[in-house]
Structure formats: structure tokens, C-alpha cells
Short mmCIF file of C-alpha atoms in Angstrom, two decimals:
data_model
loop_
_atom_site.label_atom_id
_atom_site.label_comp_id
_atom_site.label_asym_id
_atom_site.label_seq_id
_atom_site.Cartn_x
_atom_site.Cartn_y
_atom_site.Cartn_z
CA MET A 1 -48.37 9.11 -10.04
CA ASN A 2 -50.80 6.59 -11.53
CA PRO A 3 -49.86 3.03 -10.32
CA GLN A 4 -50.01 1.70 -13.88
CA LEU A 5 -47.76 4.52 -15.06
CA LYS A 6 -45.31 3.77 -12.21
CA THR A 7 -45.19 0.12 -13.28
CA ASN A 8 -44.55 1.05 -16.91
CA VAL A 9 -41.76 3.48 -15.93
CA GLY A 10 -40.16 0.80 -13.75
CA ARG A 11 -40.28 -1.74 -16.56
CA GLN A 12 -38.84 0.80 -18.99
CA ARG A 13 -35.94 1.57 -16.63
CA ARG A 14 -35.17 -2.12 -16.12
CA SER A 15 -35.30 -2.67 -19.87
CA THR A 16 -32.96 0.29 -20.46
CA SER A 17 -30.61 -0.97 -17.75
CA LYS A 18 -30.49 -4.44 -19.31
CA PHE A 19 -29.87 -2.90 -22.73
CA ASP A 20 -27.01 -0.77 -21.35
CA LEU A 21 -25.46 -3.81 -19.66
CA LEU A 22 -25.71 -5.89 -22.84
CA ALA A 23 -24.24 -3.04 -24.87
CA ARG A 24 -21.36 -2.71 -22.42
CA MET A 25 -20.69 -6.45 -22.50
CA LYS A 26 -20.70 -6.34 -26.29
CA GLN A 27 -18.13 -3.52 -26.21
CA ILE A 28 -15.90 -5.58 -23.91
CA VAL A 29 -16.14 -8.65 -26.17
CA THR A 30 -15.36 -6.52 -29.22
CA TRP A 31 -12.35 -4.98 -27.46
CA LEU A 32 -11.05 -8.44 -26.50
CA GLN A 33 -11.42 -9.62 -30.09
CA ASN A 34 -9.61 -6.56 -31.44
CA ASN A 35 -6.84 -6.58 -28.80
CA PRO A 36 -5.98 -10.22 -28.06
CA LEU A 37 -2.39 -9.49 -26.97
CA LEU A 38 -3.53 -6.81 -24.54
CA ALA A 39 -6.16 -9.17 -23.18
CA VAL A 40 -3.51 -11.84 -22.59
CA LEU A 41 -1.17 -9.36 -20.91
CA PHE A 42 -3.85 -8.03 -18.58
CA GLY A 43 -4.98 -11.58 -17.85
CA ILE A 44 -1.43 -12.48 -16.81
CA GLY A 45 -1.17 -9.29 -14.76
CA ILE A 46 -4.40 -9.97 -12.88
CA PHE A 47 -3.45 -13.60 -12.26
CA ILE A 48 -0.02 -12.89 -10.77
CA ARG A 49 -1.42 -10.20 -8.48
CA LEU A 50 -4.33 -12.25 -7.13
CA VAL A 51 -3.34 -15.91 -7.09
CA ALA A 52 -2.41 -17.38 -3.68
CA ILE A 53 -2.13 -14.00 -1.93
CA SER A 54 -2.87 -15.75 1.38
CA SER A 55 0.23 -17.92 1.15
CA LEU A 56 2.74 -15.92 -0.90
CA PRO A 57 4.31 -14.20 0.89
CA ALA A 58 3.77 -16.72 3.67
CA GLY A 59 2.96 -15.45 7.14
CA LEU A 60 2.02 -11.88 8.00
CA ASN A 61 4.15 -8.81 8.56
CA GLN A 62 3.42 -7.07 11.88
CA ASP A 63 2.08 -3.99 10.07
CA GLU A 64 -0.34 -6.18 8.11
CA ALA A 65 -1.52 -7.80 11.34
CA SER A 66 -1.91 -4.38 12.94
CA ILE A 67 -4.00 -2.85 10.15
CA GLY A 68 -6.09 -6.02 9.89
CA TYR A 69 -6.87 -6.25 13.59
CA ASP A 70 -7.70 -2.55 13.94
CA ALA A 71 -10.02 -2.81 10.92
CA TYR A 72 -11.74 -5.78 12.60
CA ALA A 73 -11.97 -3.95 15.94
CA ILE A 74 -13.47 -0.79 14.45
CA LEU A 75 -15.86 -2.83 12.30
CA HIS A 76 -17.23 -4.87 15.21
CA TYR A 77 -16.70 -2.62 18.24
CA GLY A 78 -16.37 0.90 16.84
CA VAL A 79 -12.94 1.41 18.43
CA ASP A 80 -9.38 0.45 17.56
CA ARG A 81 -7.10 -1.40 19.97
CA ASN A 82 -6.15 1.88 21.64
CA GLY A 83 -9.78 2.72 22.36
CA SER A 84 -10.20 5.45 19.72
CA PHE A 85 -13.72 5.70 18.27
CA LEU A 86 -13.70 5.83 14.46
CA PRO A 87 -10.17 7.27 14.30
CA ILE A 88 -9.08 9.22 11.22
CA HIS A 89 -5.56 7.93 11.93
CA LEU A 90 -4.64 4.83 13.92
CA ILE A 91 -2.42 5.07 17.01
CA ALA A 92 -1.32 1.46 16.40
CA TRP A 93 2.06 0.87 18.11
CA GLY A 94 2.06 4.41 19.47
CA SER A 95 3.59 6.45 16.65
CA GLY A 96 0.69 5.82 14.32
CA GLN A 97 -0.49 3.96 11.24
CA ASN A 98 -2.54 5.32 8.35
CA ALA A 99 -6.24 4.49 8.60
CA LEU A 100 -7.59 4.46 5.03
CA TYR A 101 -6.51 0.88 4.32
CA ALA A 102 -8.28 -0.32 7.46
CA TYR A 103 -11.59 1.24 6.44
CA LEU A 104 -11.34 -0.13 2.90
CA SER A 105 -10.66 -3.61 4.33
CA MET A 106 -13.80 -3.73 6.45
CA PRO A 107 -16.23 -5.04 3.78
CA PHE A 108 -13.87 -7.94 3.04
CA ILE A 109 -13.33 -8.71 6.73
CA TYR A 110 -17.11 -8.69 7.16
CA LEU A 111 -17.58 -11.06 4.21
CA PHE A 112 -14.61 -13.41 4.66
CA GLY A 113 -13.67 -13.06 8.32
CA LEU A 114 -10.38 -11.80 9.72
CA ASN A 115 -7.63 -13.67 7.88
CA THR A 116 -4.68 -13.13 5.58
CA PHE A 117 -6.86 -13.04 2.47
CA SER A 118 -9.25 -10.38 3.78
CA ILE A 119 -6.32 -8.26 4.97
CA ARG A 120 -4.41 -8.43 1.66
CA ILE A 121 -7.26 -8.30 -0.86
CA VAL A 122 -7.51 -4.49 -0.86
CA SER A 123 -3.87 -4.25 -1.89
CA ALA A 124 -4.37 -6.88 -4.60
CA ILE A 125 -7.46 -5.12 -5.97
CA ALA A 126 -5.58 -1.81 -5.98
CA GLY A 127 -2.83 -3.57 -7.93
CA VAL A 128 -5.30 -4.82 -10.53
CA ILE A 129 -7.07 -1.47 -10.91
CA THR A 130 -3.79 0.41 -11.30
CA LEU A 131 -2.79 -1.88 -14.18
CA PHE A 132 -5.62 -0.35 -16.20
CA LEU A 133 -5.15 3.17 -14.85
CA PHE A 134 -1.47 3.10 -15.79
CA TYR A 135 -2.32 1.84 -19.28
CA ALA A 136 -4.89 4.61 -19.77
CA ILE A 137 -2.51 7.33 -18.55
CA ALA A 138 0.38 6.00 -20.66
CA LYS A 139 -1.76 6.34 -23.80
CA ARG A 140 -2.35 9.98 -22.89
CA PHE A 141 1.26 10.57 -21.77
CA ILE A 142 2.56 9.40 -25.16
CA PRO A 143 -0.29 10.28 -27.54
CA ASP A 144 -0.74 9.27 -31.17
CA ASN A 145 1.36 6.13 -30.90
CA ARG A 146 -0.20 2.67 -31.17
CA ARG A 147 2.99 0.98 -29.95
CA VAL A 148 2.55 2.54 -26.52
CA MET A 149 -0.50 0.37 -25.76
CA LEU A 150 1.34 -2.94 -25.81
CA ILE A 151 4.58 -1.56 -24.37
CA ALA A 152 2.83 0.15 -21.44
CA ALA A 153 0.73 -2.91 -20.63
CA PHE A 154 3.75 -5.21 -20.90
CA ILE A 155 6.01 -3.14 -18.64
CA ILE A 156 3.47 -2.53 -15.86
CA VAL A 157 2.37 -6.19 -15.90
CA ILE A 158 5.93 -7.47 -15.37
CA CYS A 159 7.10 -4.68 -13.02
CA PRO A 160 8.56 -6.33 -9.86
CA TRP A 161 7.73 -3.37 -7.61
CA HIS A 162 4.11 -3.42 -8.71
CA ILE A 163 3.80 -7.19 -8.35
CA MET A 164 5.37 -7.36 -4.90
CA MET A 165 3.50 -4.41 -3.40
CA SER A 166 0.18 -5.78 -4.70
CA ARG A 167 0.62 -9.03 -2.82
CA TRP A 168 0.91 -7.83 0.78
CA ALA A 169 -1.01 -5.31 2.84
CA LEU A 170 1.34 -2.41 3.48
CA GLU A 171 -1.15 0.41 3.95
CA SER A 172 1.20 3.11 2.63
CA ASN A 173 1.13 1.58 -0.85
CA LEU A 174 -2.39 2.94 -1.31
CA MET A 175 -0.92 6.40 -1.69
CA PRO A 176 0.70 5.99 -5.14
CA ALA A 177 -2.44 4.19 -6.32
CA LEU A 178 -4.57 7.18 -5.30
CA VAL A 179 -2.18 9.62 -6.97
CA LEU A 180 -2.36 7.52 -10.15
CA LEU A 181 -6.17 7.58 -9.92
CA ALA A 182 -6.06 11.35 -9.47
CA VAL A 183 -3.87 11.77 -12.57
CA TYR A 184 -6.30 9.58 -14.52
CA PHE A 185 -9.07 11.99 -13.53
CA ALA A 186 -6.84 14.91 -14.53
CA CYS A 187 -6.52 13.33 -17.98
CA LYS A 188 -10.31 13.19 -18.24
CA ALA A 189 -10.62 16.76 -16.93
CA ILE A 190 -8.75 18.09 -19.96
CA GLU A 191 -11.76 17.21 -22.11
CA ARG A 192 -14.45 17.49 -19.41
CA PRO A 193 -13.48 19.99 -16.68
CA GLN A 194 -15.97 18.59 -14.15
CA TRP A 195 -13.61 15.62 -13.67
CA LEU A 196 -11.17 17.92 -11.89
CA LEU A 197 -13.33 17.50 -8.79
CA ALA A 198 -12.59 13.75 -8.82
CA PHE A 199 -8.88 14.62 -9.05
CA SER A 200 -9.17 16.85 -5.96
CA ILE A 201 -11.08 14.23 -3.97
CA SER A 202 -8.59 11.47 -4.85
CA MET A 203 -5.67 13.63 -3.78
CA ALA A 204 -7.42 14.50 -0.51
CA LEU A 205 -7.95 10.79 0.18
CA SER A 206 -4.23 10.17 -0.35
CA LEU A 207 -3.61 12.18 2.83
CA TYR A 208 -5.25 9.35 4.77
CA ALA A 209 -3.11 6.71 3.05
CA TYR A 210 0.46 7.72 3.96
CA GLY A 211 2.25 10.46 5.87
CA THR A 212 4.46 11.52 2.95
CA ALA A 213 1.27 12.75 1.28
CA TYR A 214 1.18 15.60 3.83
CA PHE A 215 4.07 17.12 1.87
CA PHE A 216 3.36 15.74 -1.60
CA ALA A 217 -0.39 16.26 -2.00
CA PRO A 218 -0.67 20.04 -1.40
CA LEU A 219 2.26 20.78 -3.73
CA PHE A 220 1.01 18.44 -6.45
CA VAL A 221 -2.59 19.66 -6.23
CA LEU A 222 -1.55 23.32 -6.38
CA SER A 223 0.82 22.65 -9.30
CA THR A 224 -1.88 20.80 -11.21
CA TYR A 225 -4.36 23.63 -10.65
CA VAL A 226 -1.77 26.07 -12.00
CA VAL A 227 -1.25 23.92 -15.12
CA PHE A 228 -4.99 23.74 -15.75
CA TYR A 229 -5.43 27.48 -15.23
CA VAL A 230 -2.42 28.60 -17.27
CA LYS A 231 -3.41 26.27 -20.13
CA ARG A 232 -6.96 27.70 -19.85
CA LEU A 233 -8.48 24.27 -19.39
CA VAL A 234 -10.73 25.37 -16.51
CA SER A 235 -12.04 28.61 -15.06
CA LEU A 236 -10.69 30.31 -11.95
CA ARG A 237 -14.04 29.69 -10.27
CA ARG A 238 -13.71 25.93 -10.82
CA ILE A 239 -10.15 26.02 -9.45
CA LEU A 240 -11.37 27.78 -6.31
CA VAL A 241 -14.22 25.30 -5.83
CA ASN A 242 -11.79 22.40 -6.21
CA GLY A 243 -9.32 24.00 -3.83
CA ALA A 244 -12.05 24.47 -1.24
CA THR A 245 -13.14 20.83 -1.64
CA PHE A 246 -9.58 19.58 -1.19
CA THR A 247 -9.10 21.80 1.88
CA ILE A 248 -12.34 20.68 3.54
CA LEU A 249 -11.54 16.99 3.00
CA ALA A 250 -7.98 17.57 4.22
CA LEU A 251 -9.07 19.44 7.36
CA PRO A 252 -9.22 16.40 9.70
CA ILE A 253 -5.69 15.34 8.78
CA LEU A 254 -4.50 18.95 9.14
CA LEU A 255 -5.95 19.02 12.66
CA PHE A 256 -4.25 15.68 13.32
CA VAL A 257 -0.86 17.12 12.30
CA ILE A 258 -1.40 20.25 14.44
CA ILE A 259 -2.50 18.23 17.49
CA ASN A 260 0.57 16.03 17.32
CA ARG A 261 3.03 18.76 16.38
CA TYR A 262 2.01 20.95 19.32
CA SER A 263 1.11 18.17 21.82
CA MET A 264 -2.53 19.17 22.05
CA ASN A 265 -5.33 16.94 23.30
CA ALA A 266 -7.07 14.50 20.99
CA ILE A 267 -10.43 15.51 19.52
CA THR A 268 -13.21 13.03 20.28
CA ALA A 269 -16.51 13.95 18.67
CA LEU A 270 -18.18 12.21 15.74
CA VAL A 271 -14.77 10.71 14.97
CA THR A 272 -11.46 10.66 16.83
CA ILE A 273 -8.51 12.79 15.80
CA PRO A 274 -5.93 11.09 18.02
CA LYS A 275 -2.78 12.21 19.75
CA LEU A 276 0.08 9.77 19.15
CA THR A 277 2.74 8.85 21.69
CA VAL A 278 5.38 10.12 19.23
CA PRO A 279 4.39 11.74 15.90
CA ARG A 280 5.89 9.53 13.20
CA VAL A 281 5.86 12.35 10.65
CA GLU A 282 8.63 13.97 12.71
CA GLN A 283 10.55 10.69 12.86
CA GLN A 284 10.34 10.23 9.09
CA SER A 285 11.12 13.81 8.11
CA SER A 286 14.13 16.09 8.56
CA ILE A 287 12.03 19.21 8.13
CA PHE A 288 11.75 19.49 11.92
CA GLY A 289 15.48 19.01 12.54
CA SER A 290 17.98 21.68 13.58
CA ASP A 291 20.58 20.82 10.92
CA MET A 292 18.18 20.49 8.01
CA MET A 293 20.58 21.19 5.14
CA SER A 294 23.29 18.60 5.87
CA THR A 295 20.69 16.06 6.96
CA GLY A 296 18.67 16.68 3.83
CA LEU A 297 21.70 16.19 1.58
CA SER A 298 22.39 12.91 3.35
CA HIS A 299 18.79 11.88 2.67
CA MET A 300 19.16 12.77 -1.01
CA LYS A 301 22.27 10.62 -1.23
CA ARG A 302 20.38 7.66 0.23
CA PHE A 303 17.47 8.31 -2.15
CA PHE A 304 19.65 8.24 -5.26
CA GLU A 305 21.44 5.13 -4.01
CA ILE A 306 18.07 3.35 -3.96
CA ILE A 307 17.00 4.70 -7.36
CA ILE A 308 20.29 3.71 -9.02
CA SER A 309 20.81 0.35 -7.29
CA GLN A 310 17.06 -0.44 -7.35
CA ASN A 311 17.45 -2.02 -3.93
CA ASP A 312 16.92 -0.84 -0.35
CA GLY A 313 18.13 -4.01 1.38
CA LEU A 314 14.61 -5.09 2.37
CA ILE A 315 13.70 -8.40 0.76
CA TRP A 316 9.94 -7.72 0.99
CA ASN A 317 10.35 -4.58 -1.15
CA ALA A 318 12.66 -5.80 -3.89
CA LEU A 319 14.63 -8.90 -4.82
CA PRO A 320 18.22 -7.58 -5.09
CA GLU A 321 18.91 -9.05 -8.52
CA TYR A 322 15.79 -7.51 -10.10
CA GLY A 323 15.09 -4.27 -8.23
CA TYR A 324 11.93 -2.27 -8.78
CA LEU A 325 12.06 -2.55 -12.61
CA TYR A 326 15.07 -4.74 -13.57
CA PRO A 327 18.62 -3.48 -14.30
CA ILE A 328 17.76 -2.57 -17.89
CA ALA A 329 15.29 0.13 -16.78
CA LEU A 330 17.64 2.89 -15.63
CA PRO A 331 19.04 3.91 -19.06
CA LEU A 332 15.50 3.75 -20.46
CA ILE A 333 14.26 6.04 -17.67
CA ILE A 334 16.95 8.58 -18.58
CA LEU A 335 16.09 8.24 -22.27
CA GLY A 336 12.38 8.62 -21.53
CA LEU A 337 13.03 11.73 -19.43
CA ALA A 338 15.08 13.29 -22.23
CA THR A 339 12.46 12.56 -24.89
CA THR A 340 9.64 13.87 -22.67
CA ILE A 341 11.47 17.13 -21.95
CA SER A 342 12.20 17.47 -25.67
CA ALA A 343 8.52 16.91 -26.48
CA LEU A 344 7.51 19.54 -23.91
CA GLN A 345 9.83 22.08 -25.52
CA ARG A 346 8.01 21.56 -28.81
CA LYS A 347 4.52 21.54 -27.28
CA ALA A 348 3.60 21.98 -23.62
CA ASP A 349 1.26 19.01 -23.25
CA PRO A 350 -0.52 19.33 -19.86
CA ILE A 351 -0.38 15.63 -18.95
CA GLN A 352 3.32 15.33 -19.75
CA LEU A 353 3.86 18.45 -17.67
CA ILE A 354 1.83 17.03 -14.76
CA ILE A 355 3.79 13.75 -14.83
CA LEU A 356 7.11 15.64 -14.73
CA ILE A 357 5.80 17.77 -11.86
CA TRP A 358 4.87 14.52 -10.07
CA LEU A 359 8.43 13.29 -10.64
CA ALA A 360 10.03 16.58 -9.55
CA ILE A 361 8.06 16.80 -6.28
CA SER A 362 8.84 13.14 -5.54
CA VAL A 363 12.56 13.81 -5.95
CA ALA A 364 12.41 17.02 -3.91
CA MET A 365 10.62 15.18 -1.09
CA ALA A 366 13.63 12.91 -0.69
CA PHE A 367 15.37 15.87 0.96
CA ILE A 368 13.12 15.54 4.01
CA ILE A 369 12.56 11.75 4.17
CA SER A 370 14.61 10.04 6.88
CA ASP A 371 15.89 6.48 6.42
CA ALA A 372 14.54 6.23 2.88
CA ASN A 373 13.43 2.86 1.61
CA ILE A 374 11.27 1.77 -1.32
CA ASN A 375 8.08 2.15 0.74
CA ARG A 376 8.86 5.68 1.87
CA ILE A 377 9.62 6.89 -1.66
CA ASN A 378 6.84 4.83 -3.28
CA VAL A 379 5.18 7.87 -4.87
CA ILE A 380 8.02 8.18 -7.41
CA PHE A 381 7.68 4.80 -9.10
CA TYR A 382 4.74 5.36 -11.44
CA PRO A 383 6.46 8.36 -13.10
CA LEU A 384 9.64 6.28 -13.44
CA ILE A 385 7.70 3.44 -15.08
CA LEU A 386 6.00 5.91 -17.44
CA LEU A 387 9.42 7.27 -18.42
CA THR A 388 10.60 3.71 -19.04
CA VAL A 389 7.67 3.24 -21.42
CA ALA A 390 8.58 6.53 -23.12
CA GLY A 391 12.16 5.32 -23.54
CA VAL A 392 11.10 2.03 -25.13
CA VAL A 393 8.59 3.80 -27.40
CA TRP A 394 11.31 6.20 -28.60
CA LEU A 395 13.54 3.22 -29.39
CA SER A 396 10.71 1.60 -31.33
CA GLU A 397 10.55 4.68 -33.56
CA LYS A 398 14.31 4.83 -34.17
CA GLU A 399 15.82 1.35 -33.93
CA LYS A 400 13.41 -1.59 -34.09
CA TRP A 401 16.15 -4.11 -33.32
CA ALA A 402 16.95 -2.24 -30.10
CA THR A 403 13.29 -2.34 -29.09
CA ARG A 404 13.08 -6.07 -29.71
CA PHE A 405 16.27 -6.55 -27.70
CA ALA A 406 14.92 -4.45 -24.80
CA ILE A 407 11.58 -6.30 -24.76
CA ALA A 408 13.38 -9.65 -24.89
CA LEU A 409 15.59 -8.61 -21.95
CA PHE A 410 12.56 -7.47 -19.95
CA ALA A 411 10.81 -10.77 -20.67
CA ALA A 412 13.88 -12.79 -19.67
CA TYR A 413 14.28 -10.82 -16.44
CA PHE A 414 10.59 -11.30 -15.67
CA ILE A 415 10.83 -15.07 -16.10
CA LEU A 416 13.87 -15.19 -13.80
CA PHE A 417 12.16 -12.89 -11.27
CA ALA A 418 8.97 -14.96 -11.27
CA ASN A 419 10.96 -18.15 -10.80
CA GLN A 420 12.84 -16.71 -7.81
CA TYR A 421 9.70 -15.16 -6.33
CA VAL A 422 7.91 -18.50 -6.39
CA ARG A 423 10.82 -20.79 -5.47
CA LYS A 424 13.45 -18.98 -3.37
CA PHE A 425 11.61 -15.95 -1.98
CA PRO A 426 9.05 -17.99 0.06
CA GLU A 427 11.81 -19.51 2.18
CA GLN A 428 13.53 -16.13 2.55
CA ILE A 429 10.40 -14.29 3.65
CA SER A 430 8.91 -17.08 5.77
CA PRO A 431 10.81 -16.39 9.03
CA ILE A 432 10.71 -12.60 8.47
CA PHE A 433 6.91 -12.64 8.17
CA PHE A 434 6.66 -15.13 11.07
CA GLU A 435 5.02 -17.99 9.17
CA SER A 436 3.25 -20.48 11.47
CA PHE A 437 3.21 -18.04 14.41
CA GLY A 438 -0.54 -17.63 14.12
CA GLU A 439 -1.06 -21.41 14.08
CA ALA A 440 1.09 -21.77 17.18
CA ILE A 441 -0.87 -19.03 18.99
CA ARG A 442 -4.21 -20.66 18.19
CA TYR A 443 -2.95 -24.04 19.36
CA ALA A 444 -1.47 -22.65 22.59
CA SER A 445 -4.66 -20.73 23.37
CA ASP A 446 -6.82 -23.81 22.81
CA VAL A 447 -4.64 -26.29 24.68
CA THR A 448 -4.86 -24.48 28.02
CA ASP A 449 -7.24 -22.23 29.94
CA GLY A 450 -4.28 -20.90 31.91
CA THR A 451 -1.47 -18.50 31.17
CA VAL A 452 0.13 -18.50 27.73
CA TYR A 453 3.80 -17.46 27.65
CA ILE A 454 4.83 -16.25 24.20
CA THR A 455 8.32 -15.68 22.83
CA ASN A 456 9.46 -12.09 22.38
CA ARG A 457 11.61 -13.07 19.39
CA VAL A 458 8.73 -11.90 17.19
CA ASN A 459 8.25 -8.22 16.35
CA MET A 460 5.22 -7.06 18.37
CA PRO A 461 3.96 -10.58 19.18
CA TYR A 462 0.86 -9.29 20.97
CA ILE A 463 -0.75 -8.11 17.71
CA TYR A 464 -0.76 -11.68 16.41
CA VAL A 465 -2.63 -12.81 19.53
CA LEU A 466 -5.22 -10.07 19.07
CA LEU A 467 -5.63 -11.01 15.42
CA ASN A 468 -5.71 -14.79 15.72
CA GLU A 469 -7.88 -14.89 18.85
CA GLN A 470 -10.03 -11.94 17.68
CA ILE A 471 -10.01 -10.45 21.16
CA ASP A 472 -12.36 -7.64 22.12
CA PRO A 473 -10.25 -4.43 21.94
CA ARG A 474 -11.91 -3.18 25.13
CA GLU A 475 -10.63 -6.23 27.03
CA PHE A 476 -7.15 -5.59 25.65
CA ASN A 477 -7.27 -1.93 26.71
CA GLU A 478 -8.39 -2.77 30.22
CA SER A 479 -5.60 -5.27 30.93
CA VAL A 480 -2.61 -4.26 28.78
CA VAL A 481 0.72 -3.57 30.49
CA TYR A 482 3.39 -1.80 28.43
CA ALA A 483 7.12 -2.18 29.01
CA ASN A 484 7.72 1.33 27.62
CA PRO A 485 4.48 3.31 27.89
CA GLY A 486 4.56 6.42 25.75
CA GLY A 487 7.24 5.07 23.42
CA ALA A 488 7.09 5.33 19.64
CA PHE A 489 6.73 1.54 19.50
CA GLN A 490 5.11 0.45 22.75
CA GLN A 491 6.14 -3.08 23.73
CA VAL A 492 3.40 -5.10 25.42
CA GLN A 493 4.52 -7.10 28.46
CA SER A 494 1.15 -8.71 29.03
CA PHE A 495 -2.59 -8.51 28.63
CA GLY A 496 -5.27 -10.90 29.84
CA ARG A 497 -3.72 -14.34 30.21
CA TYR A 498 -0.92 -13.70 27.73
CA ARG A 499 2.69 -12.92 28.71
CA PHE A 500 5.32 -11.80 26.20
CA GLU A 501 8.83 -12.75 27.26
CA GLN A 502 11.40 -15.45 26.71
CA PRO A 503 9.37 -18.39 28.07
CA VAL A 504 10.61 -20.16 31.19
CA ILE A 505 8.89 -23.38 32.27
CA HIS A 506 7.07 -23.06 35.61
CA ASP A 507 6.66 -26.59 36.98
CA GLY A 508 3.13 -27.42 37.97
CA GLU A 509 1.56 -24.31 36.40
CA LYS A 510 -1.34 -24.89 34.07
CA ALA A 511 0.17 -23.00 31.16
CA ALA A 512 1.35 -23.17 27.56
CA TYR A 513 4.75 -21.95 26.37
CA LEU A 514 5.32 -20.76 22.82
CA PHE A 515 9.02 -20.92 21.86
CA ALA A 516 10.81 -19.90 18.69
CA ASN A 517 12.43 -22.91 17.06
CA GLY A 518 16.09 -22.85 17.98
CA ASP A 519 15.37 -21.92 21.58
CA PRO A 520 16.24 -24.64 24.11
CA LEU A 521 13.23 -26.84 24.87
CA PRO A 522 12.69 -29.14 27.88
CA GLU A 523 14.87 -32.22 27.57
CA ASP A 524 12.51 -34.52 29.46
CA GLU A 525 9.88 -35.05 26.79
CA SER A 526 8.17 -37.67 28.95
CA ARG A 527 6.83 -34.83 31.13
CA TYR A 528 5.96 -32.41 28.34
CA GLU A 529 3.88 -32.34 25.21
CA ILE A 530 5.72 -30.52 22.42
CA LYS A 531 3.78 -29.43 19.33
CA ARG A 532 6.08 -28.28 16.56
CA PHE A 533 5.22 -25.78 13.82
CA LYS A 534 7.39 -24.47 10.99
CA HIS A 535 9.22 -21.82 13.04
CA TYR A 536 7.72 -22.22 16.52
CA SER A 537 6.96 -24.86 19.12
CA VAL A 538 4.35 -25.01 21.89
CA VAL A 539 5.19 -26.79 25.14
CA THR A 540 2.64 -27.96 27.72
CA GLU A 541 2.89 -30.32 30.70
CA LYS A 542 1.35 -33.73 30.15
#
């Protein structure tokens, strides 16, 4: 090509790009001007999901520390702490941890270093993105109703489950976000069938986010394909191409399940498909049990207890007084379900049908989920929130006073929830998430070149040493000694210069001792230096 012509083409492209950007910015400004209440709601939603994520909740849960350190190790050394090269699933404690969150965290760990912010930011960003995805899907779920825009935005913005899960890095919470993204693409595929491929890819990715997707994703994908085919929205050829794409992307995780179900050797090639010490999917599911029916019914009972009470007893999942969507939500969910079924009887809308299929599979899965808690049934909550929106919208069409009352109650509950989350919750979660443990580890490691004895009153204390000292995973692998090698949750006795036990002072040894506050400390403070942190203390000889 003529150099002058190349230059002109380049200038034209840059000019077009600038024009497109300016046009897009103008559209955004126009939307903000036309929808000021929505803009305020989304602004509040973004703020409460992003602000101070490093310090609220304070400390780090052991699963957050685990996913963060393994992401760091793979990023810088190519292997996780168990020595697996580019694993498609992490071995973690022994029984496994989903890998997708770790890989998504790597750019942020590279940019900001390994810290609480870089570990949690993926979850916070997912929370922000799903605000808008939920809003877009709600408009399609309840079409031809302007009220739904504000109601949907309001309810998802103030939803306690959505707020709390967005603010800490539990890797399994990526799964419902990916399913929501997939449903958004399904909405687009109704008008433009090529978007069905994005649906299939998103659902395949969900398999790498959480183990319950092994059951949910194939059923949901197949059901959605059936809806699209029966409604004549896409051709059979396109369905087959999408099915093949989903299967190919799912193949590594299928091999992972087979390897661990039948105790086969790990595959180590371009990536690692690991063998776990104990497959967690069998721990979390009754499908492999001998008395499946009675066990499954027991699981269903536990599931409905959580749905009705809105509480699983775990303070990091739900504040007991407010649940996953406040006490007012349950009757609205039932109302929304009734109105949606009634609407489907009049006209079989594909998106309403897909949302109800999502709900039905989520409920059916409870039959096989052991020890259900809010995390393990997390895939059900977006359909429940959509049904809540449907319930409020129906009220707005029938009894405006009832709608105003419901919105006022939601707003009051949100204010009370936010107050408790900011004031009382930090002190409740602080010892559970081991606040100040990382500071104590860094201090103890710096104050001596000798042995560091660390309390075992922390869940998996070794992972906090790996994270805070950013230790080479190869060094850890070479020196680690497990108390229960091969266990589902392997307890580390020692590695390198670190010992994990109830510390006992060894007179004359050049060492540091990290105690939990409340443990007896040396009485003769003239001989010892004691550095106190919020929940821990470090003792060294003077």
C-alpha cells in the first residue's frame, strides 16, 4: 500500500474512533440527564460495593488468603503452592479450590501487589457489573413496564446478599455472576442469534468458578437450547455448534471430575489437571451416597430452612436480622412467582421461561448439596431477586399504596442493615477473619532470623505466612511437613523456619512466638519484648 495512503487510512480510523467515543460519551450524558434517579441509585450501588473493601470486612478469610496466594504464585512462578503448573483447578488445602477467580485476580496482583485490595477487587468489580446486568435482564423479564427500571435498580442496589458477597473474595460467588452474564447474552440472542455463542461460553466458564456448576450448567444450557429451538429462535445447526463449543470448553473440567472420581493420575501437559487428596464434589454432594433419597430429603429440608429464614448461621454470609433480602421479601417472591407463572400461561415468553428454569434447577440441586449454606446455594438468589421485583411491580399496578409501603420498608431495612454492617459487623467479623494476624506475622518474621512459632488457633495459619511473606511456592513445597498428609484439609506442621503449634517459650533460642490474645504470655516482661496487635501478640527475648 502507498505510504501516503496508509497514513490517510490511519488518520481516518483515529478520527472515526474519536467520533465514536465522543458519540458514546454523549449518549451516556443524555441517559444520565434523562434518568437522574437511576443514576443516583447506581452511584450508591457502586459506592457501597467498592468503598473500603480492604478494611471492611477487616482481616482476611482463609479461603481469600488461599486464592490470593495461589494467584500470586502462578503469576510469578507458574505453579501454585502444591507445585501444579497452570492448574485448571487448585489443590489448595487438599480437597480443592476453584481456579477462575485466581486467574482473574492476576492483573490486579501484578498492578497493586499481593494485598487485601488486589484479592477482593475482582469480587467488587463483579458486584458492580452485575448491578447493570440484573437491571438489563429485569427490563426484559418484565417487559413493557417503565416502573420496573427503578424498582429493579433499587432492589438490587440495596440487596444485603449482593452487597456482602461483593465485598470479600469468596471465589464461588463468581458462578452466579457468570450465569447472570449468560442470561444477559440469552436475552440478546433472542433478537440476534449469534449472541447464543456468548451464552454458551459464559456457562462453560462457570464450570471453573464453583463445583455446583458441574450439575447446574449442563442442565441449564441444555434447557436453554431447548427453549430457543422450540420457540424457533435459532436453527438446529446453531444449537449444535453452541453445544460443541460448550463441550470443548468444559472438557478440561470433565477430565478433572473423572480423574478425581476414579482416582486416576493427574494430567500434566500444557496445563495441569490435578488429582486432589479428597474430591470435594463428593463431600458436597449426596449423589455419590448409598442412601441418596433420605439424605437428599434432609438436604432439601435444610435448603428450605435457609430460604425461609434467610439465614444460614454464618455471619459473613448474612446478618441474621436482615437475611439475603430482608424479611419483607419472601411474600413478594411468592407473589412474583405466581404472577410470572400466570404471565407464562398467557404467553410463553422465552426469558421468563429461562428464569423459571434457572430457579427450578437451583431448587432441584438442593437435593444433592450437603451442608447447605448461602454460598453453596448461591446460584438461586438472582432468580429470587427477579421474582421480588416482579412482586413489587405487580403491586404497583394494583395497589399504589402497597407499593409505596413496600418500598418504604425496603428503604428502612436497608438503612438499618447499612448501619449494622458499618458499626457492629466489623467487630463481629474481626476475630473470625483474623484481623491483625498478617501484621503480627510480618513483625515476627522481621524481628528474628530464627524460628517463628505461630499459634494454631487460626484456621490454616500457614497460608497467611505464605501470603504476607510472599514466599516462593517451590521453597514451601520442598520443606512443608503435613500433620495429616492426604487429608481433605491438610494441616501444616512446619515449613522453612515456621512452626505451627501452640507456642512454648524455649529459653535462649533465637526465635519469635506469635500468640493469640488470651493465651498466657510470659509473666517476666523484663526478659521479653511483647508486641501487641488487635488479636495477637508477638513475644521475643530481649
